[in-house]
Short mmCIF file of C-alpha atoms in Angstrom, two decimals:
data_model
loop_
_atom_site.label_atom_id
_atom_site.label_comp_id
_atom_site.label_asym_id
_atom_site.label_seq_id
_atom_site.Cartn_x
_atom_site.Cartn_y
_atom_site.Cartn_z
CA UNK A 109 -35.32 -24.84 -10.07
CA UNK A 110 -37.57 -22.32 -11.75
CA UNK A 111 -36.23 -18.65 -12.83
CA UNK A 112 -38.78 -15.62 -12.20
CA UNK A 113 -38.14 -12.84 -15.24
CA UNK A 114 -40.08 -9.95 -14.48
CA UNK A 115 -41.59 -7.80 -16.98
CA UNK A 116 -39.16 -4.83 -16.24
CA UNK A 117 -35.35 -5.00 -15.53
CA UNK A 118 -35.37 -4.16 -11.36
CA UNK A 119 -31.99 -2.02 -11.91
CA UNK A 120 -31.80 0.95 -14.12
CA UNK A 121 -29.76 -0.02 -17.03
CA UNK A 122 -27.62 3.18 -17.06
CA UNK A 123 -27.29 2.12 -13.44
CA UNK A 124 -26.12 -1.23 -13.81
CA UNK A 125 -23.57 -0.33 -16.75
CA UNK A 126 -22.17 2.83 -14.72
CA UNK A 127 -21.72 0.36 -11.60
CA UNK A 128 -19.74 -2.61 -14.14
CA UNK A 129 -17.77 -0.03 -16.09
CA UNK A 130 -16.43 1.77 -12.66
CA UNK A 131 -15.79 -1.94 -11.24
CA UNK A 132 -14.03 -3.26 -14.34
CA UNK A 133 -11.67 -0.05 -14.31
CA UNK A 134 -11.59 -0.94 -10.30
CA UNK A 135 -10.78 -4.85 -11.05
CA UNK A 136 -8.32 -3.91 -14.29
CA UNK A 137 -6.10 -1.81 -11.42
CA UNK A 138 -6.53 -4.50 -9.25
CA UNK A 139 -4.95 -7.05 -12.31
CA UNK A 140 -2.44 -4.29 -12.66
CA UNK A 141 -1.44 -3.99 -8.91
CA UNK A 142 -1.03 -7.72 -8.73
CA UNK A 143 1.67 -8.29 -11.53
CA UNK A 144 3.27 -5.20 -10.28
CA UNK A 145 3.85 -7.01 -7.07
CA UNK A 146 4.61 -10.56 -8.29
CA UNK A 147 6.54 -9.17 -10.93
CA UNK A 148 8.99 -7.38 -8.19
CA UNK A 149 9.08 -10.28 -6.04
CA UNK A 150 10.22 -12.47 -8.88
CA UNK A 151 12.52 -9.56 -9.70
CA UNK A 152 14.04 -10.01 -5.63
CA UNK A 153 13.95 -13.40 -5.59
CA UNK A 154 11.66 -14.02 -3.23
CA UNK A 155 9.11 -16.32 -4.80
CA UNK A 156 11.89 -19.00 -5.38
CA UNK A 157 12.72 -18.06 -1.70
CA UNK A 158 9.44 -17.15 0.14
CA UNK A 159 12.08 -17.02 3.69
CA UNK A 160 13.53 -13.74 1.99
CA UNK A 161 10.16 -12.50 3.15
CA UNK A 162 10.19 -12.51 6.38
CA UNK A 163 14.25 -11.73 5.91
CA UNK A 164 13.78 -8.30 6.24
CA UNK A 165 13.83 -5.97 9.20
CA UNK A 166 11.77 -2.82 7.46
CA UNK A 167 8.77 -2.61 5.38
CA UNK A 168 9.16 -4.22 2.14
CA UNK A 169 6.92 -1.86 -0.08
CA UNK A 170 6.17 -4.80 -2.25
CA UNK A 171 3.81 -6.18 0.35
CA UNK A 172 1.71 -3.06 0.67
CA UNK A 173 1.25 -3.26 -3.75
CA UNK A 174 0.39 -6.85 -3.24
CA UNK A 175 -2.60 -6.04 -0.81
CA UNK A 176 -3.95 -3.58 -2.08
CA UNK A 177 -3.94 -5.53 -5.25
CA UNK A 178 -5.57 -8.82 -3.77
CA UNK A 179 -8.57 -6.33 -1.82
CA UNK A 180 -9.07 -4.26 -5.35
CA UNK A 181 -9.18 -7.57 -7.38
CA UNK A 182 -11.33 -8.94 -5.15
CA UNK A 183 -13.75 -5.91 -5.05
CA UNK A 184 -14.22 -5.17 -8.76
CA UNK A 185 -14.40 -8.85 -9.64
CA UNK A 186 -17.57 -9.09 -6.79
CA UNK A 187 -18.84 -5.74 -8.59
CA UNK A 188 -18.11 -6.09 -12.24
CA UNK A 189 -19.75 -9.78 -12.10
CA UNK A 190 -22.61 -8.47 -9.18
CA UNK A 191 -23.74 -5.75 -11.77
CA UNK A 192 -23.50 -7.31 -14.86
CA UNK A 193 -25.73 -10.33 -12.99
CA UNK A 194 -27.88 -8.65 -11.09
CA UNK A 195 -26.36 -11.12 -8.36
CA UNK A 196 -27.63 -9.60 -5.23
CA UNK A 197 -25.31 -11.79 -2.72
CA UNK A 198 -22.24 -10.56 -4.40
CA UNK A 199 -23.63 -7.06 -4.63
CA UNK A 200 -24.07 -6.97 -1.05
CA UNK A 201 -20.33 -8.71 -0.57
CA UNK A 202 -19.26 -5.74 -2.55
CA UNK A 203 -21.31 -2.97 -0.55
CA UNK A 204 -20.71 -4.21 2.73
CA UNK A 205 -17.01 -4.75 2.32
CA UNK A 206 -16.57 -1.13 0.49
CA UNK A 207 -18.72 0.03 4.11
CA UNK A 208 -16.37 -2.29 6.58
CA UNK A 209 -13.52 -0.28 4.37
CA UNK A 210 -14.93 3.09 5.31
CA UNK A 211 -15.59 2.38 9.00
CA UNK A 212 -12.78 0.86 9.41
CA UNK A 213 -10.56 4.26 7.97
CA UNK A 214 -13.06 6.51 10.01
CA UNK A 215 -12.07 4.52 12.93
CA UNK A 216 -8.25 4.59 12.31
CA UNK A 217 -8.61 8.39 12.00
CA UNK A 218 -10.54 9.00 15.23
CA UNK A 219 -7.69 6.97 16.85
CA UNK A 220 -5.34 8.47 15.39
CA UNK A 221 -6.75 11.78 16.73
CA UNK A 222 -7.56 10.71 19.85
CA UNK A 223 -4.34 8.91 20.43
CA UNK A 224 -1.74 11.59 18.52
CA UNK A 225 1.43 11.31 20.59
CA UNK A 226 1.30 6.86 21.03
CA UNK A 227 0.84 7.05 16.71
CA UNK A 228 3.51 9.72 16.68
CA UNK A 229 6.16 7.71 18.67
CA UNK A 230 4.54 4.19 16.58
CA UNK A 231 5.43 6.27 13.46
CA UNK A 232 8.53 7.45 14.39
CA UNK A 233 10.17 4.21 15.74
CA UNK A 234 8.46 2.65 12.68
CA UNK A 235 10.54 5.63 10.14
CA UNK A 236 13.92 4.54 12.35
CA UNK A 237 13.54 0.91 11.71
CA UNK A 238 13.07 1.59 8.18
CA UNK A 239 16.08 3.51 8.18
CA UNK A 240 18.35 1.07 9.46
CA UNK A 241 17.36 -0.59 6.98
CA UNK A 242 17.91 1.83 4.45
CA UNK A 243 20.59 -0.20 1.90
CA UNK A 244 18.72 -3.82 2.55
CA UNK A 245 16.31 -3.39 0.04
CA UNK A 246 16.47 -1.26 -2.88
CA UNK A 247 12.50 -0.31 -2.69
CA UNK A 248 12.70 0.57 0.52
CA UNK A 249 15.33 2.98 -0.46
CA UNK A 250 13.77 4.71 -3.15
CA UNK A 251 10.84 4.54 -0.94
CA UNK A 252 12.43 6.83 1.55
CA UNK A 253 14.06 8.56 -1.08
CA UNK A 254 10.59 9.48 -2.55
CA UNK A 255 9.49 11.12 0.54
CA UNK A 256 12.56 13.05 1.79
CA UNK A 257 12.67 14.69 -1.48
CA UNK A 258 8.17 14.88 -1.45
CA UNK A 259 8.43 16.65 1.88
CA UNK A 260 11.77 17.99 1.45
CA UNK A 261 13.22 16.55 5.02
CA UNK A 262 15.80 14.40 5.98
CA UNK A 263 15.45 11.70 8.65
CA UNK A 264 12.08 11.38 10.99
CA UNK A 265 13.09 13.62 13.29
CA UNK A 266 16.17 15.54 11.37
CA UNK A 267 19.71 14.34 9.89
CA UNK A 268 20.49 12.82 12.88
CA UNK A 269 18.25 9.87 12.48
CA UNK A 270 20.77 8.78 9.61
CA UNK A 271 22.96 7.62 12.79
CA UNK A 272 21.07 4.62 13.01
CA UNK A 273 22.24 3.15 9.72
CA UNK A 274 25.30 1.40 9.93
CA UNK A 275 26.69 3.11 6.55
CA UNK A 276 26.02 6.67 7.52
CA UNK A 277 27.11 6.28 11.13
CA UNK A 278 29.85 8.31 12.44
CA UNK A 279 31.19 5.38 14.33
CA UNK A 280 34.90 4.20 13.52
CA UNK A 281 33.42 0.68 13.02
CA UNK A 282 32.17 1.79 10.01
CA UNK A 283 34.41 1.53 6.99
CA UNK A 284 31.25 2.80 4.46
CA UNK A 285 32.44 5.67 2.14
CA UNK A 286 28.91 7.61 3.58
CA UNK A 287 29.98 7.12 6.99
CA UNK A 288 29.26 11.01 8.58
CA UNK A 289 26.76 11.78 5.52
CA UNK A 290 23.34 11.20 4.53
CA UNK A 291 21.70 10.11 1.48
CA UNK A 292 21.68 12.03 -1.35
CA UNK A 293 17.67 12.50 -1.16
CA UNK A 294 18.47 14.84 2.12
CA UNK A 295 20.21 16.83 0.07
CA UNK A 296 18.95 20.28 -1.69
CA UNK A 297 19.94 20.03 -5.22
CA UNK A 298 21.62 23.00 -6.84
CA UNK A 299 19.62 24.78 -9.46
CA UNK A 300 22.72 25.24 -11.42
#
């Protein structure tokens, strides 16, 4: 197999460096994002156990860390090594994936628009299963916690939505020392 070296470099140098030194930033997050996630999981117990997975009944925020750590990895490894190369296949992995990326968001918006009230009754039931599972898993909970004290609100729809957790319940089953409360995120905390 012969090589072809032409007399000038095809990409701008100042191109190729600014495209590897935004990637390897891009791919060091990516790194970053991964042993974040493994490193919780280990942390829960679930990589001894992968059945604790698929254990629990809300969103386990640990997922979410974990793939957008595999699609960032993946990304700035095919552009830190597809700049540095001048490797055109895994330049045009990089640029058509980072395009399917962008469609794919513009499409979720224009859905999203076009569909408000199904995404707003997807994203409600979605907040209520999530709350019911509220004490399960501690990053869930300060997951929640986060945004009810971000966006200063309580529930999906109000206080009420705390109903649906079996510790803040008002039902006499409940023998939870919350039980007719809400968590202490709902609350507005006292300057004093």
């Amino acid at each position: 197999m012969h090589y072809y070296r032409y007399s000038n470099a095809e990409v701008s140098c100042w191109y190729k460096y600014l495209l590897f030194s935004y990637n390897i930033v891009f791919w060091l997050a990516g790194v970053a994002f991964l042993a974040a996630g493994l490193w919780a999981w280990s942390e829960k117990g679930v990589l001894s156990d992968l059945t604790k997975v698929t254990g629990l009944h809300g969103l386990d925020p640990v997922v979410l860390v974990l793939v957008v750590g595999i699609v960032m990895f993946t990304l700035g490894f095919a552009g830190c090594v597809g700049a540095l190369r001048e490797n055109i296949c895994l330049l045009k992995f990089f640029c058509g994936t980072i395009l399917f990326i962008f469609l794919l968001e513009l499409a979720v918006a224009v859905l999203a628009f076009l569909f408000q009230d199904w995404v707003r009754d997807r994203v409600k039931e979605f907040f209520e299963n999530n709350i019911k599972s509220y004490r399960d898993d501690i990053d869930l909970q300060n997951l929640i916690d986060s945004l009810q004290k971000i966006n200063h609100c309580c529930g999906a729809q109000g206080p009420d939505d705390w109903d649906f957790n079996i510790y803040f319940n008002c039902s006499s089953e409940s023998k939870s020392r919350e039980k007719c409360g809400v968590p202490f995120s709902c609350c507005i905390p006292d300057p004093a």
